PDB file of C-alpha atoms in Angstrom:
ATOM      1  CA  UNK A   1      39.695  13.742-109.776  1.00  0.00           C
ATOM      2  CA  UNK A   2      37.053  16.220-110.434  1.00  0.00           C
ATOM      3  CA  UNK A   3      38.666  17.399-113.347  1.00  0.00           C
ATOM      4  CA  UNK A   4      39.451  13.965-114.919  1.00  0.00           C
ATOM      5  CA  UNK A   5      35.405  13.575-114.722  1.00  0.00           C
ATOM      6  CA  UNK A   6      34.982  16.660-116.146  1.00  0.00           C
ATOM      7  CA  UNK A   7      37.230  15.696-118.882  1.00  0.00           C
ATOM      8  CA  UNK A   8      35.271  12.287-119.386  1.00  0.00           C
ATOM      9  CA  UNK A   9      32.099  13.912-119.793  1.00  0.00           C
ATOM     10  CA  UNK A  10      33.306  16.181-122.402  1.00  0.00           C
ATOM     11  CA  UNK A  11      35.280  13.147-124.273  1.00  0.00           C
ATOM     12  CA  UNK A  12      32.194  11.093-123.728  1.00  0.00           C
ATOM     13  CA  UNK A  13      29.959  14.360-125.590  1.00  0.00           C
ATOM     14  CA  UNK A  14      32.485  14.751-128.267  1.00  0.00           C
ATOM     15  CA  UNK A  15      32.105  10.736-129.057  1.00  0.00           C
ATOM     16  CA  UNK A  16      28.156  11.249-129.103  1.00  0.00           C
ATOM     17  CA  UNK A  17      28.519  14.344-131.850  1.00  0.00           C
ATOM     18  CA  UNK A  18      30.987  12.299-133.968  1.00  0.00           C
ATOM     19  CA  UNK A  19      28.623   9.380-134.120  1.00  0.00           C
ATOM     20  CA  UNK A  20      26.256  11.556-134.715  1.00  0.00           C
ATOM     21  CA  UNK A  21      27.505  13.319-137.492  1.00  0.00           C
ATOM     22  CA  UNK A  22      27.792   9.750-139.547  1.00  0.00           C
ATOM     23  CA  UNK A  23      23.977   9.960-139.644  1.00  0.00           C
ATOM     24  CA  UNK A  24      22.567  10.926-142.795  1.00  0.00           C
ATOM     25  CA  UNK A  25      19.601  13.111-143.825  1.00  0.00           C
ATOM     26  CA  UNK A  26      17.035  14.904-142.010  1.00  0.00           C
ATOM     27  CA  UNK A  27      16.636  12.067-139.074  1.00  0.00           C
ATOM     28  CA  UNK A  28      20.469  13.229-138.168  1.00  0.00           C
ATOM     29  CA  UNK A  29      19.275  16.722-137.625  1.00  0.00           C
ATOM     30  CA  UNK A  30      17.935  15.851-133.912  1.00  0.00           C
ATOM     31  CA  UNK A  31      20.773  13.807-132.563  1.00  0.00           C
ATOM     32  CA  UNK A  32      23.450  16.481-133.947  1.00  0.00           C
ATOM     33  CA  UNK A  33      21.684  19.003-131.831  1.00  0.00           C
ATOM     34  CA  UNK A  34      21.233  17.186-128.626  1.00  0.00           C
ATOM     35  CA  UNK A  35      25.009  16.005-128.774  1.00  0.00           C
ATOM     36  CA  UNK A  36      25.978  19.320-129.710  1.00  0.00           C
ATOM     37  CA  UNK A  37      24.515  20.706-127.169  1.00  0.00           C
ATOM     38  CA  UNK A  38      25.613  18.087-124.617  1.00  0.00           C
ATOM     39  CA  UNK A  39      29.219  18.955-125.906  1.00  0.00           C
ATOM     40  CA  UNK A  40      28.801  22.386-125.641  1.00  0.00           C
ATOM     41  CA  UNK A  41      27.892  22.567-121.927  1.00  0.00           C
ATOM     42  CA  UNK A  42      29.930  19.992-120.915  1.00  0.00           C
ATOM     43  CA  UNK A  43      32.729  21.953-122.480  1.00  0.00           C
ATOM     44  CA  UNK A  44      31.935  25.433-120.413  1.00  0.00           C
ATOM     45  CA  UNK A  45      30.859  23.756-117.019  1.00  0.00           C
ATOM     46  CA  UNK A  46      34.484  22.418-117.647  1.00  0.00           C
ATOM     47  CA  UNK A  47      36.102  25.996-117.872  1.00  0.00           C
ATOM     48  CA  UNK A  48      34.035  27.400-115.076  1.00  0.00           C
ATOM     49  CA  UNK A  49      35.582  24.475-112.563  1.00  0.00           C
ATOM     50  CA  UNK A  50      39.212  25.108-113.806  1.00  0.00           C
ATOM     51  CA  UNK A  51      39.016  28.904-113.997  1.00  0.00           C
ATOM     52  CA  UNK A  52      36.517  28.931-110.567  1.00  0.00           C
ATOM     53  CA  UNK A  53      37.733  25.771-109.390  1.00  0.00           C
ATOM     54  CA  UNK A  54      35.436  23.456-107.109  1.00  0.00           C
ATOM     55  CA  UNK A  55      34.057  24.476-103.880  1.00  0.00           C
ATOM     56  CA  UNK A  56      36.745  22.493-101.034  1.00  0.00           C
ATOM     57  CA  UNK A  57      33.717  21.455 -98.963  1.00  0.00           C
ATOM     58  CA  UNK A  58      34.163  24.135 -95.911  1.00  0.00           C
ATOM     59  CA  UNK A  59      31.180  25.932 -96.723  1.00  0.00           C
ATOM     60  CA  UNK A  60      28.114  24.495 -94.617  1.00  0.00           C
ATOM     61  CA  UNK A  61      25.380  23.211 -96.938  1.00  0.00           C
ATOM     62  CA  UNK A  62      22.029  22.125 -95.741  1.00  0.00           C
ATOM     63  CA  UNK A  63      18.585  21.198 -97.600  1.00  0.00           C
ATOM     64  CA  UNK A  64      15.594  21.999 -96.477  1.00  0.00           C
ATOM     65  CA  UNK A  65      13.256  18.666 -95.918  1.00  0.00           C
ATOM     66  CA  UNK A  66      10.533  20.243 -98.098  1.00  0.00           C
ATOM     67  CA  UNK A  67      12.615  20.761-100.929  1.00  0.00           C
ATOM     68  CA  UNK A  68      13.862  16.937-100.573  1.00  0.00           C
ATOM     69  CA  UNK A  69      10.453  16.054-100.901  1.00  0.00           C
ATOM     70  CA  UNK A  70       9.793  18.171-103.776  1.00  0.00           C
ATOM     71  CA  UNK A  71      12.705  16.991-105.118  1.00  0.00           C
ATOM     72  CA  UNK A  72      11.707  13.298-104.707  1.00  0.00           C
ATOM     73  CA  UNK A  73       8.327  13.689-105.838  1.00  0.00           C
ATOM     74  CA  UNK A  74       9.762  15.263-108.926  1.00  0.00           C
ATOM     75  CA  UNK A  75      12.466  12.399-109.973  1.00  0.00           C
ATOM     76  CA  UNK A  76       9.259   9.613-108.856  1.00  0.00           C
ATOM     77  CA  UNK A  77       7.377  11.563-111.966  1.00  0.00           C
ATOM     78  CA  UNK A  78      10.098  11.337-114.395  1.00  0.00           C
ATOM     79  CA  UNK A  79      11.025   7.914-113.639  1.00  0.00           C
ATOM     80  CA  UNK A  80       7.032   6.960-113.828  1.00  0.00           C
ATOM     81  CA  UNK A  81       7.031   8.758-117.224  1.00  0.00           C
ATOM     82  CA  UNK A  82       9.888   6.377-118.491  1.00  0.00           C
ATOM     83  CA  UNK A  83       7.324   3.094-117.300  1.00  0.00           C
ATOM     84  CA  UNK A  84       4.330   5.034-118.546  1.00  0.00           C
ATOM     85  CA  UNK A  85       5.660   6.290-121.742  1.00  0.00           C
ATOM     86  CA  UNK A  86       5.283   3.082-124.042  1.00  0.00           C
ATOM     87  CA  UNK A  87       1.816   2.314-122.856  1.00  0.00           C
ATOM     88  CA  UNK A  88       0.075   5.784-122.291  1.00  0.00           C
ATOM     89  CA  UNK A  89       1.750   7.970-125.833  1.00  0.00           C
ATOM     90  CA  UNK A  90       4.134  10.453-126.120  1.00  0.00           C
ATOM     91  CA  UNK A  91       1.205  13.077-125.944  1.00  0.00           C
ATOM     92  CA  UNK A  92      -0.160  11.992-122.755  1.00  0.00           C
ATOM     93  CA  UNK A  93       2.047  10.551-121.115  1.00  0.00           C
ATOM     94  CA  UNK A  94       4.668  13.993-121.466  1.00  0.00           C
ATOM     95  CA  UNK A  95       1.231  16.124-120.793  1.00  0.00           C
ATOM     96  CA  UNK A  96       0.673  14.719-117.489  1.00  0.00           C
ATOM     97  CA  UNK A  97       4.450  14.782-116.949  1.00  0.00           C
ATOM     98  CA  UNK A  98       4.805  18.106-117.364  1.00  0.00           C
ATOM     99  CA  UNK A  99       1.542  19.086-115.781  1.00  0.00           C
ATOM    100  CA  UNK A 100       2.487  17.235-112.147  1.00  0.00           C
ATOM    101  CA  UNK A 101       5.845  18.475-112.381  1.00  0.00           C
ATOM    102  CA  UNK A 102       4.934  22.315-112.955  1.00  0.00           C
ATOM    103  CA  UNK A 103       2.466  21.789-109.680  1.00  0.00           C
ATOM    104  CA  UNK A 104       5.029  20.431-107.431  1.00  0.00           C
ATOM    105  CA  UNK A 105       7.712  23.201-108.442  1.00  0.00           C
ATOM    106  CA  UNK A 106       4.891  25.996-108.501  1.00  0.00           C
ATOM    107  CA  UNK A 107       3.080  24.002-105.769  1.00  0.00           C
ATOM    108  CA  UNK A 108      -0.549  25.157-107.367  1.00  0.00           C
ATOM    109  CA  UNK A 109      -2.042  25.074-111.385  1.00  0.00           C
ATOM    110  CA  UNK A 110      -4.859  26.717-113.278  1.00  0.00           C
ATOM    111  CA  UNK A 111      -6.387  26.340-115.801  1.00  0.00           C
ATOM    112  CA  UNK A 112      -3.784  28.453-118.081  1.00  0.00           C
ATOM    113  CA  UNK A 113      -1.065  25.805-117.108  1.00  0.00           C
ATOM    114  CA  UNK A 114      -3.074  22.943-118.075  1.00  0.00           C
ATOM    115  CA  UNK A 115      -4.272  24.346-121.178  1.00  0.00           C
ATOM    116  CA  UNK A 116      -0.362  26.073-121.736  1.00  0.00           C
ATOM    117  CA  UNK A 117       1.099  22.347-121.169  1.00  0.00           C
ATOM    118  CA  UNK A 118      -1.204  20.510-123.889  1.00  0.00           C
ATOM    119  CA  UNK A 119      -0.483  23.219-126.003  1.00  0.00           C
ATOM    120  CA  UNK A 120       3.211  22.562-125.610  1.00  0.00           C
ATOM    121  CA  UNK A 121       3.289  19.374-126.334  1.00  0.00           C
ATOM    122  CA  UNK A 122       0.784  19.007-129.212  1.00  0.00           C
ATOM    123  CA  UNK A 123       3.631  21.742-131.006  1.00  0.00           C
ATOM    124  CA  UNK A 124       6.406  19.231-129.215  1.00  0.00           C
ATOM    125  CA  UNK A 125       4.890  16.332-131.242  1.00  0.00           C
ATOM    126  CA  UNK A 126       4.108  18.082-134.269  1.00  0.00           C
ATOM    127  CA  UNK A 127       7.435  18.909-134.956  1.00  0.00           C
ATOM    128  CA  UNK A 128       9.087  15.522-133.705  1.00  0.00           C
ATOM    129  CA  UNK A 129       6.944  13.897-136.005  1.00  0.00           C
ATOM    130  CA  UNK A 130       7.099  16.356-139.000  1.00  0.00           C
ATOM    131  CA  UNK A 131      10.436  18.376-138.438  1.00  0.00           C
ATOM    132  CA  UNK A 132      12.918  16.027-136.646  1.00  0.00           C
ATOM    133  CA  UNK A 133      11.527  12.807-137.748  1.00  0.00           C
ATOM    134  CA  UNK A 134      12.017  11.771-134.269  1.00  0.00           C
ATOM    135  CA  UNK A 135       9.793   7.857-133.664  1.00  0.00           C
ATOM    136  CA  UNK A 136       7.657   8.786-130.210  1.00  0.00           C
ATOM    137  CA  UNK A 137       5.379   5.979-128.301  1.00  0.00           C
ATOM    138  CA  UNK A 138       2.278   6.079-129.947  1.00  0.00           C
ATOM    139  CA  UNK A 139      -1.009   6.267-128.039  1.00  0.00           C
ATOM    140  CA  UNK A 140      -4.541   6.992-129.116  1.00  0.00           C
ATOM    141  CA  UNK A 141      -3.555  11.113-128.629  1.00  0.00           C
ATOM    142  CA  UNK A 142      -0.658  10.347-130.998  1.00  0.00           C
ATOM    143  CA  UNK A 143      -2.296   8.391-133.658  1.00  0.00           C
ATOM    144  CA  UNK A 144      -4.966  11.034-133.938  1.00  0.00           C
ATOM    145  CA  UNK A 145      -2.981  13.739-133.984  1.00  0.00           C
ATOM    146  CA  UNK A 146      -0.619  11.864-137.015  1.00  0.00           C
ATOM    147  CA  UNK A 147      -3.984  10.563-139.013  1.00  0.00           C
ATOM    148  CA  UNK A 148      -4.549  14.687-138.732  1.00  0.00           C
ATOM    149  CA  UNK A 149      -1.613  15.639-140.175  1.00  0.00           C
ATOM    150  CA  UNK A 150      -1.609  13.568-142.602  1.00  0.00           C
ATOM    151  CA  UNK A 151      -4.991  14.799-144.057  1.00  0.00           C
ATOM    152  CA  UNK A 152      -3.642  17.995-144.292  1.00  0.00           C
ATOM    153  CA  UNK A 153      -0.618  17.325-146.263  1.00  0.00           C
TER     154      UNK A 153
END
């Protein structure tokens, strides 16, 4: 069964790439990459499981309760950023994101990963804006940012 959802996955990527390659122009350029990508791993996690095969379950496995909490804190950010994300910008909203979720995997920030983050995503936007042509929430961060580049062009 395993392998059939292996299978699916990499049927399901393969679909995503040929839909995406009946895009046209530079706004097909992101989507080709993403489902190429998705295709791609999907294709070698399915070698790995039938040349390694799957674990059969024997081995004991056991999480620690403070990495379930990390872990839950990190999905509650990610799914916050998904309700957040129309109202607060792409720029802010994947700041703070990224920000929250770099201090619960590090556990601690400074001022570097603050200032390393905004940087980040201010080059994140620029080129989903002026590169991929990718359509981001817009908040106040965004609309300045795109009122900027368009003064410079």
């Amino acid at each position: 069964m395993r392998y059939a959802f292996c299978g699916l996955l990499v049927l399901l990527s393969a679909a995503l790439v040929w839909q995406a390659l009946q895009l046209s122009g530079p706004a097909s350029v992101y989507p080709l990459v993403v489902t190429s990508g998705a295709l791609l791993f999907s294709l070698s996690y399915m070698v790995m499981r039938v040349v390694g095969g799957f674990d059969d379950g024997t081995s004991p496995f056991t999480v620690p309760r403070q990495a379930i909490a990390r872990v839950a804190g990190f999905v509650a950010i990610w799914l916050a950023y998904v309700v957040l994300l129309p109202t607060g910008g792409f720029i802010l909203t994947t700041w703070l994101g990224l920000l929250v979720s770099l201090a619960i995997v590090r556990g601690q920030l400074g001022l570097v990963d603050a200032l390393a983050t905004a940087l980040f995503v201010a080059l994140l936007a620029v080129l989903m804006k002026t590169v991929l042509y990718v359509p981001v929430p817009q908040g106040w961060l965004d609309e300045s940012l795109e009122t900027l580049l368009y003064r410079l062009r």
